[in-house]
Coordinates of C-alpha atoms in Angstrom, one line a residue:
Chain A
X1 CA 18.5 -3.3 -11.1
X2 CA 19.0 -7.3 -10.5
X3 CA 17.4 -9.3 -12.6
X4 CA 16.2 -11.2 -9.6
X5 CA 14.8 -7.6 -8.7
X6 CA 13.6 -7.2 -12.1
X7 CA 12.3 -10.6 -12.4
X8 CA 10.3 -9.8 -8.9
X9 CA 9.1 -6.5 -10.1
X10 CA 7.9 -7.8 -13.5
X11 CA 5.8 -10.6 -11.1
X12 CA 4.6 -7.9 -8.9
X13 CA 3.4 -5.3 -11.9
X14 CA 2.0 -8.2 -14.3
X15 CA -0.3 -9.0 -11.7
X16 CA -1.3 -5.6 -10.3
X17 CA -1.9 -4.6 -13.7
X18 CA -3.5 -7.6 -15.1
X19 CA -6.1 -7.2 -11.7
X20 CA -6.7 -3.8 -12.3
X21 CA -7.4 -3.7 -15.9
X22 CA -7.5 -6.8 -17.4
X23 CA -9.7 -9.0 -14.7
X24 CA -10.8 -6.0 -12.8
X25 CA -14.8 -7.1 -12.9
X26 CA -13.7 -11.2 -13.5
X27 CA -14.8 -12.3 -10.0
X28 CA -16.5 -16.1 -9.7
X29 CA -19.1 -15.2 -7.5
X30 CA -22.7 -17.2 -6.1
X31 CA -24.5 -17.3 -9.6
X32 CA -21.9 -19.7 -11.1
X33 CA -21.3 -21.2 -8.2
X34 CA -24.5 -22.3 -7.9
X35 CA -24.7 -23.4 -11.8
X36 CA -22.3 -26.2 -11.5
X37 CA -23.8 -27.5 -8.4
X38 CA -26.6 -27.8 -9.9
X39 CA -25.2 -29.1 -13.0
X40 CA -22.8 -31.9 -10.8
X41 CA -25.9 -32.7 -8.8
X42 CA -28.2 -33.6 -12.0
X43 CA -24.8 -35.8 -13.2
X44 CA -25.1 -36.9 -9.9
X45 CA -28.8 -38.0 -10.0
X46 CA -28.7 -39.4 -13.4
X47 CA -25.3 -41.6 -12.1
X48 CA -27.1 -42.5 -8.9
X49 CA -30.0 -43.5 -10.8
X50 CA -27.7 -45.8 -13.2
X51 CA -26.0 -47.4 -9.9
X52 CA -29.7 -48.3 -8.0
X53 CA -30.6 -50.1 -11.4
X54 CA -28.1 -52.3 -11.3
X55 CA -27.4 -53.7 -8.1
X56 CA -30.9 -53.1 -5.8
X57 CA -30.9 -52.5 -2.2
X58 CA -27.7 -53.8 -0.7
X59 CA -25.2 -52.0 -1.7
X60 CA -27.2 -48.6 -2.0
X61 CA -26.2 -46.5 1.1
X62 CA -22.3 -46.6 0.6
X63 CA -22.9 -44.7 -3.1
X64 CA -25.5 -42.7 -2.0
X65 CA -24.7 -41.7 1.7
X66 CA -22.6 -38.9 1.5
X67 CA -22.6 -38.1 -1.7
X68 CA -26.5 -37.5 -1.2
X69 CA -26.3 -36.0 1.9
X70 CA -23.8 -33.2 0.7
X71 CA -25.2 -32.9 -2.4
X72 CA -28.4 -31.9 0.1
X73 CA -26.2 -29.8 2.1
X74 CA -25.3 -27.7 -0.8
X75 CA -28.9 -26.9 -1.5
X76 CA -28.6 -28.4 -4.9
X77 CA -32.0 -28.7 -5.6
X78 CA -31.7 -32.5 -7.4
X79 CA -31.4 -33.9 -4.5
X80 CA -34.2 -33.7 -3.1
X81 CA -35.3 -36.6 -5.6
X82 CA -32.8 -38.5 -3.9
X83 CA -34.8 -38.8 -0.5
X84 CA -38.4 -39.3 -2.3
X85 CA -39.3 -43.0 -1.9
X86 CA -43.0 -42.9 -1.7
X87 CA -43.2 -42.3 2.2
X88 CA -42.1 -44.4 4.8
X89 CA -42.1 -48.0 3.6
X90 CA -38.4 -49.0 4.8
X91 CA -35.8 -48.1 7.5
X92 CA -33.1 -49.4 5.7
X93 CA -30.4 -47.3 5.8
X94 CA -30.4 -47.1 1.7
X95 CA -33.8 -46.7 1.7
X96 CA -33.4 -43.1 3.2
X97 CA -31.6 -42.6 0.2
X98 CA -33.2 -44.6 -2.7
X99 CA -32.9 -42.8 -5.7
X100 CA -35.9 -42.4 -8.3
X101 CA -36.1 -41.7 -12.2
X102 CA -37.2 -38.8 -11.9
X103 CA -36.1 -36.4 -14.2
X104 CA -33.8 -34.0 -12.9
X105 CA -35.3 -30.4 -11.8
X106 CA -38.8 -31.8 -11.9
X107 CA -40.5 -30.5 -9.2
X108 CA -42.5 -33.2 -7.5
X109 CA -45.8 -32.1 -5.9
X110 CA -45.5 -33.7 -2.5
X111 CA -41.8 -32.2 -1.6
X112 CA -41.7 -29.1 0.0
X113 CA -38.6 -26.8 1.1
X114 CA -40.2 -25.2 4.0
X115 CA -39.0 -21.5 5.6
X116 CA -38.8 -22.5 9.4
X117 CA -38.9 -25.4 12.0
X118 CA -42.2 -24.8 12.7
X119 CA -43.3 -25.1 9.4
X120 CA -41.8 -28.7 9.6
X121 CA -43.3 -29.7 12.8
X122 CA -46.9 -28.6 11.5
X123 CA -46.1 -31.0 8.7
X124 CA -44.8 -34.0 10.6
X125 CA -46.9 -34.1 13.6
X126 CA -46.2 -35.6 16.8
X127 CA -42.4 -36.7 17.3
X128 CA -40.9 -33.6 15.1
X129 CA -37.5 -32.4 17.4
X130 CA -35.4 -29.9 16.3
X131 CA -31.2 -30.2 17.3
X132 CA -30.6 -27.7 19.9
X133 CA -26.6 -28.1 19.3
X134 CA -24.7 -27.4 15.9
X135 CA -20.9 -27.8 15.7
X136 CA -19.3 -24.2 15.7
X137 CA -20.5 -21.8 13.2
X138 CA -22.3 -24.4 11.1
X139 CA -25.8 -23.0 10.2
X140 CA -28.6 -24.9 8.6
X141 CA -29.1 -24.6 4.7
X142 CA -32.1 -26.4 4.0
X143 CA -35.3 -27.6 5.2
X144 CA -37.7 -29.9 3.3
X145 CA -40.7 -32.0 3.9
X146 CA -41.2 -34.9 1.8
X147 CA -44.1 -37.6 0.9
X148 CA -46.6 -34.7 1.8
X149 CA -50.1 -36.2 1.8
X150 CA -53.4 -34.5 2.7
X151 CA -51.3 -31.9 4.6
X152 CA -48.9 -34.8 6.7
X153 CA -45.4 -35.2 5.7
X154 CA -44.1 -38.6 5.9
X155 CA -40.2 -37.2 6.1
X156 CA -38.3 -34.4 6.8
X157 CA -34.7 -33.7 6.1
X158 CA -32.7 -30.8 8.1
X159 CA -29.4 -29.9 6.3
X160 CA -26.6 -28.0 8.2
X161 CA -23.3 -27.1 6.5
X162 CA -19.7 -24.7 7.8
X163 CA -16.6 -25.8 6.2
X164 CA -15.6 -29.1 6.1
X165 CA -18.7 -30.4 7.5
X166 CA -21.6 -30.9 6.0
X167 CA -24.9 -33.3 7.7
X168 CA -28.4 -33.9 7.5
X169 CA -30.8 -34.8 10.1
X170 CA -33.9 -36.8 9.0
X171 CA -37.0 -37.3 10.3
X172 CA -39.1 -40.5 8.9
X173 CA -42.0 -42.4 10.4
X174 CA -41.1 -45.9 10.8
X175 CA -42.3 -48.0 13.1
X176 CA -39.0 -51.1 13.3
X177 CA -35.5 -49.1 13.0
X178 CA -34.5 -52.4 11.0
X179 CA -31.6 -54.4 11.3
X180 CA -27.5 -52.3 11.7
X181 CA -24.7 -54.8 11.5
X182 CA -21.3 -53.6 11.7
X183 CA -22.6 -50.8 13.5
X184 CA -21.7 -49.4 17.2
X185 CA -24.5 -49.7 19.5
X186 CA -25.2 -46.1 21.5
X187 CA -28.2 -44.5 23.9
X188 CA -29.7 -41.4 22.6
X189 CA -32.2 -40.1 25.0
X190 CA -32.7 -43.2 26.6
X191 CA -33.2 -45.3 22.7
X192 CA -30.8 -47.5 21.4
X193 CA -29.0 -46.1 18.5
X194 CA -26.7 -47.1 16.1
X195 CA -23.6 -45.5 15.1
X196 CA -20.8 -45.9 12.0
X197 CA -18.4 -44.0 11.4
X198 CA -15.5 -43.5 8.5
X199 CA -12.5 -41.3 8.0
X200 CA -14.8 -38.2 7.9
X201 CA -17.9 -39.3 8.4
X202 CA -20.7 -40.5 10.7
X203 CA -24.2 -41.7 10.4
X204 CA -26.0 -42.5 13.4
X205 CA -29.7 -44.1 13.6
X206 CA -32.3 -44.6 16.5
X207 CA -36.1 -44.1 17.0
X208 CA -38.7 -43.2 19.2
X209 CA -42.0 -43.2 19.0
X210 CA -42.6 -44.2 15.6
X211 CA -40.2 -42.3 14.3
X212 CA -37.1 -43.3 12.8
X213 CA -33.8 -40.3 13.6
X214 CA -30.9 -40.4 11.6
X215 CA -28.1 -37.4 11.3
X216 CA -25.8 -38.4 8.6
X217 CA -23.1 -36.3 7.4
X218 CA -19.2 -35.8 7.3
X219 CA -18.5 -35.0 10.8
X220 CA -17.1 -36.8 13.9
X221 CA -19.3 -39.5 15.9
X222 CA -19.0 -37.6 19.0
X223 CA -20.8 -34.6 17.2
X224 CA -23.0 -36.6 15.6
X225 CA -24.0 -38.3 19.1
X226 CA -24.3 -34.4 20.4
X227 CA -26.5 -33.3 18.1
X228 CA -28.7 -36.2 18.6
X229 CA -28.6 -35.4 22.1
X230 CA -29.7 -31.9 22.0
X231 CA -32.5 -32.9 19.9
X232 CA -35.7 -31.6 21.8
Chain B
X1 CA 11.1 -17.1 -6.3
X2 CA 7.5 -19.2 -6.6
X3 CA 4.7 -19.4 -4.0
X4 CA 5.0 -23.2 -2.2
X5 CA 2.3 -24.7 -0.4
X6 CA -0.3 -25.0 -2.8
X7 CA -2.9 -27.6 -1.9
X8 CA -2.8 -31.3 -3.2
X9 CA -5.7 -34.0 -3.9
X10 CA -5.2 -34.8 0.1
X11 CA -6.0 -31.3 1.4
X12 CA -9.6 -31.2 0.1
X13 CA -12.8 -33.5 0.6
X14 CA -12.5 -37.0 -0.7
X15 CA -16.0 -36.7 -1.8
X16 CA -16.6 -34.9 -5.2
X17 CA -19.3 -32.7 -4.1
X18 CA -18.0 -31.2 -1.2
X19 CA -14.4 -31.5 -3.0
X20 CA -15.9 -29.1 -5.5
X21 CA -17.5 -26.9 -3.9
X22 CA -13.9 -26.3 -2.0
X23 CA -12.2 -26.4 -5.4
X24 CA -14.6 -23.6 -6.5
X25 CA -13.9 -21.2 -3.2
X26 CA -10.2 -21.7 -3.8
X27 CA -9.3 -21.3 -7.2
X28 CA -13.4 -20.2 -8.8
X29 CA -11.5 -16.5 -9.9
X30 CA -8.7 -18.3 -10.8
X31 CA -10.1 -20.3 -12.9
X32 CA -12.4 -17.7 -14.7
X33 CA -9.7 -15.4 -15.0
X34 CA -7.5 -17.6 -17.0
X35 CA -10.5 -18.5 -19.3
X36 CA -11.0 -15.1 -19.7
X37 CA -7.5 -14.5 -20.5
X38 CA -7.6 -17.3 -22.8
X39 CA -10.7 -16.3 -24.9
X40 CA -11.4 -12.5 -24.4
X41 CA -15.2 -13.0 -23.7
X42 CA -16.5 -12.7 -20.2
X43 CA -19.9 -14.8 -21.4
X44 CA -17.7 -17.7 -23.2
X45 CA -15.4 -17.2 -19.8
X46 CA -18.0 -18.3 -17.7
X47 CA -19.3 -21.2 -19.7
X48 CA -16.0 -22.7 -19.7
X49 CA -15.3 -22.2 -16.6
X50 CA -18.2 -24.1 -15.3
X51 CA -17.4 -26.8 -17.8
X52 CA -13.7 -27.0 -16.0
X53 CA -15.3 -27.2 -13.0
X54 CA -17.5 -29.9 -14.1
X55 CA -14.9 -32.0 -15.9
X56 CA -13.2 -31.7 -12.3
X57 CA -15.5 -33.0 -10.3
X58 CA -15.9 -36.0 -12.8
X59 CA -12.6 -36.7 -12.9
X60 CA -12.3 -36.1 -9.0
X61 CA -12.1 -39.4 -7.7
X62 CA -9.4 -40.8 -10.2
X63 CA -7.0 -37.5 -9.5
X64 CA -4.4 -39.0 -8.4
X65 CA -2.6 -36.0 -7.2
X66 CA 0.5 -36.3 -8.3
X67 CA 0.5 -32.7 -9.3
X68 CA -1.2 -30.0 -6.7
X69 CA -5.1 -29.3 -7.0
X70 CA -3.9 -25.6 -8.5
X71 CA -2.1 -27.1 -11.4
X72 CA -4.5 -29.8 -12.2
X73 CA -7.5 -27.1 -12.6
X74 CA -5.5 -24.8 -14.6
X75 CA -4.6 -28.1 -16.8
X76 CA -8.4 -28.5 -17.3
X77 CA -9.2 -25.0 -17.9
X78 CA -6.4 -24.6 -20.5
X79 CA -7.8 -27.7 -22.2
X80 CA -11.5 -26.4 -21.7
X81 CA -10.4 -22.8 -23.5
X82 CA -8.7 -24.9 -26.1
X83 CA -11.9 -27.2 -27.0
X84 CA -14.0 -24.0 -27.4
X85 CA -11.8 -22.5 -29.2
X86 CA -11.1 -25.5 -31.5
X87 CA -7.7 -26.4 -31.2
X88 CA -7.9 -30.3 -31.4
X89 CA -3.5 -30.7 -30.5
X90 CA -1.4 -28.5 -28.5
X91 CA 1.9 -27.9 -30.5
X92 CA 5.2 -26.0 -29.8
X93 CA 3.2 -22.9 -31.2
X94 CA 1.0 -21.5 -28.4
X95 CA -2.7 -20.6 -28.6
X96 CA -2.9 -16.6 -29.3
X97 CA -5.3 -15.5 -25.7
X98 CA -4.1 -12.2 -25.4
X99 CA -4.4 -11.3 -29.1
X100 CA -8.0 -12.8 -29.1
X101 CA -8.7 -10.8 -25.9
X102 CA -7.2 -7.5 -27.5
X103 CA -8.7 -8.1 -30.4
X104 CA -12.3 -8.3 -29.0
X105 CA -11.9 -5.7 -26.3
X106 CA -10.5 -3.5 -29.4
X107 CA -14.2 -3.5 -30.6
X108 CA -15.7 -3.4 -27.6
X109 CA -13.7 -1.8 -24.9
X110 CA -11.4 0.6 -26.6
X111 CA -11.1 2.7 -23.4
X112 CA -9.4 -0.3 -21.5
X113 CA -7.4 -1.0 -24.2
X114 CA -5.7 2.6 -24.1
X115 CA -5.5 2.0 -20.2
X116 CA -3.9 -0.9 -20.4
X117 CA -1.1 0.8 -23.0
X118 CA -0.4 3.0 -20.0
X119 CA 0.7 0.1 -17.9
X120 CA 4.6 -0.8 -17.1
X121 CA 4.0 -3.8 -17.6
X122 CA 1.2 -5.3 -19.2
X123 CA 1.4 -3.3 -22.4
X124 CA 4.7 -4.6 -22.9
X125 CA 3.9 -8.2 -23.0
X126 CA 0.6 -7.6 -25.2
X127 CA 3.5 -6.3 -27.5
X128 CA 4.9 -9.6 -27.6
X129 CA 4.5 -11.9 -30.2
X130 CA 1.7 -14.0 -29.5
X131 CA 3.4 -17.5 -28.2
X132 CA 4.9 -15.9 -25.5
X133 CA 1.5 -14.7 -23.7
X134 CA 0.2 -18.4 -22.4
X135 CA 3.5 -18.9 -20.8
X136 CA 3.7 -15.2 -19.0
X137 CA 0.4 -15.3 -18.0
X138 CA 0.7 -18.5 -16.1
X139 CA 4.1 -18.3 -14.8
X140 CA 3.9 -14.3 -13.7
X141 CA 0.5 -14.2 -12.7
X142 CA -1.0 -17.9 -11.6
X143 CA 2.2 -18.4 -10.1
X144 CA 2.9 -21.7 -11.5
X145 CA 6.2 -23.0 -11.8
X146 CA 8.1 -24.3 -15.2
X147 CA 7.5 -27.8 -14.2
X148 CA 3.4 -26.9 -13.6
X149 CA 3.2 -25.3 -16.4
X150 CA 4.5 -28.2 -18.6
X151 CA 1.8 -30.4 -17.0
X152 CA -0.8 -27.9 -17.2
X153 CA -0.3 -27.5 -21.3
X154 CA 1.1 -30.8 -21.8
X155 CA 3.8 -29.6 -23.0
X156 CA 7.5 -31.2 -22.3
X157 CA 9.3 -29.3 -19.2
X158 CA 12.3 -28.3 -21.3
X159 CA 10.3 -27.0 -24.0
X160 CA 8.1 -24.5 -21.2
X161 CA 11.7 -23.4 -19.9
X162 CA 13.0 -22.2 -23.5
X163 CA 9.6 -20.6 -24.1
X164 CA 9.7 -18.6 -21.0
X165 CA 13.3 -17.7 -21.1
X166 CA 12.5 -16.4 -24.7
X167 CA 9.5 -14.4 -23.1
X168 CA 11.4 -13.1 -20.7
X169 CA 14.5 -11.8 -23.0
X170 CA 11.7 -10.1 -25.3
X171 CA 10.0 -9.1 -22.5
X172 CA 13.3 -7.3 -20.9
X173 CA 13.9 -6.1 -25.1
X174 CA 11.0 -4.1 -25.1
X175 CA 11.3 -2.6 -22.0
X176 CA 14.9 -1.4 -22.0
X177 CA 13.9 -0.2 -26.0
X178 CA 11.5 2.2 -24.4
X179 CA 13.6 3.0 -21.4
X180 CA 11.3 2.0 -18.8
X181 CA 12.7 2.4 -15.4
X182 CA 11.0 -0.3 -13.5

């Protein structure tokens, strides 16, 4: 035999064997997978809680946009802290996202991941819409209700995830969208919107009705300007 | 001839979180399997593999990718396996993983063990002396390439090719001594 042939046949054998024998139960699977998300979300939180410290509002939503909004996505339970800012009191884009000190896991009392869509419109009241459209085979992992008070929820937050893309779409009461520079002016359902978007990312804002849409997330602005669309 | 194609820093997410959640689906079993392989215990395995996965996602944004995503995890997993199991400096003289490993499945799993002596293989290079494990394991089975391995132990490129040359000669030694027809 070759040694090429040998060399290959060693290859093939050392790894056969070492699958079969050595690793043959060594599989990362869901459990840890889950572990260091949660792990990088609380380094994530106690980072993102460092950053809003030190600088205030302005420069909040560039840290905390996509980052938070993923870390949502990936159902890392942390994050949910990063959406709790005592209800509705701003429509600034970073306030969607202003972090608290909370310490990370704690469960806070008025947050709620909820099971189904209805659940959420019990919770929100008039002006809850669900997207009818999702980018292919992107499902939704996560539903929660936020700023619950005697029953009403004063946010909600809809993550959907496949791949590559990964986007929220949140629900909060507000009654002045606030002010977007530097972003794209768009209709959605008859509203003026706002749109930005990056290399692989988009964030679009508008309201109705008192209530402030966003759907945030890395994915195209035409899909983000769909699902806003289909929202009914 | 080596697998190409391997995915750099610009293939995956530029953000951490959903770049580690890809870096986990990619190379998770990769990366537990070589920490298993490095310390013989399936419970210190998985700590250290989710430390590895950690100190990647820290570290994400200031890859720079000048080696591929593959190389760069292994380099933190070998580093990982190497702080747990106390060894401050590499050196010319290799960690011992597959002495550790047979010497904790020896207690433990002595069925394996006498599977794996009936391996072509396998049992051959356990045989080995101990140095020339590390660099078998992650040139036969992760696939890595002289070069890769160098930046994955930090050790000089010259240095990995002696090492494995030496592997292999033994390697070929002890299988012609027994007459193996492979």
């Amino acid at each position: 035999m070759k040694d090429q042939d040998l060399e290959q046949e060693w290859h093939q054998r050392f790894k056969q064997e070492a699958d079969d024998l050595l690793f043959e139960d060594v599989r990362w699977d869901d459990r840890l997978q889950e572990k260091v998300l949660r792990a990088a979300g609380r380094e994530r939180h106690r980072t993102d809680g460092r950053g809003s410290s030190r600088s205030g509002k302005s420069g909040i939503w560039r840290r905390y946009g996509i980052a938070a909004v993923t870390a949502a996505v990936l159902g890392i339970v942390i994050a949910s802290s990063l959406w709790l800012n005592g209800g509705s009191t701003g429509v600034n884009p970073g306030n969607l996202y202003q972090a608290t000190n909370d310490v990370p896991g704690t469960p806070n009392p008025e947050t709620r991941a909820l099971q189904t869509p209805e659940e959420a419109g019990m919770l929100f009241g008039d002006g809850f819409l669900v997207p009818t459209y999702a980018p292919d085979q992107v499902k939704p992992t996560g539903l929660f209700a936020y700023g619950i008070q005697e029953g009403k929820a004063a946010k909600i937050v809809m993550n959907y995830m496949y791949g590559d893309i990964a986007y929220s779409v949140i629900e909060d009461r507000a009654d002045d969208l606030g002010v977007y520079n530097g972003y794209k002016r768009v209709e959605i359902q008859g509203s003026q919107g706002y749109l930005k978007t990056g290399e692989a990312d988009a964030e679009l804002h508008w309201s109705a009705n008192g209530v402030h849409y966003a759907v945030i997330g890395t994915l195209s602005d035409s899909e983000a300007v769909k699902i806003a669309e289909s929202m009914k | 001839m080596k697998p190409a194609g391997s995915p750099c820093k610009h293939d995956l997410p530029i953000d951490p979180s959903a770049a580690l959640e890809r870096m986990m689906a990619l190379y998770g079993t990769s990366v537990l399997r070589t920490a298993y392989f490095y310390l013989g215990d399936r419970h210190l395995a998985e700590d250290v593999s989710q430390e590895a996965f950690l100190r990647a996602y820290r570290s994400w944004s200031g890859f720079r990718g000048n080696s591929s995503v593959k190389t760069w995890l292994t380099a933190i997993t070998v580093n990982a396996c190497r702080d747990k199991m106390g060894v401050k400096a590499y050196s010319e003289q290799p960690t011992d993983p597959v002495l550790i490993q047979q010497e904790a499945r020896m207690s433990a799993e002595d069925e394996a063990m006498l599977r794996i002596h009936r391996t072509a293989v396998l049992r051959h290079i356990m045989k080995l002396p101990p140095h020339h494990h590390e660099v078998l394991y992650l040139y036969y089975y992760l696939d890595l390439s002289t070069r890769e391995i160098a930046e994955a132990t930090a050790s000089p490129d010259g240095s990995v090719r002696t090492r494995l040359h030496r592997a292999r000669e033994a390697l070929g030694k002890s299988v012609r001594e027994e007459g193996d027809a492979l």
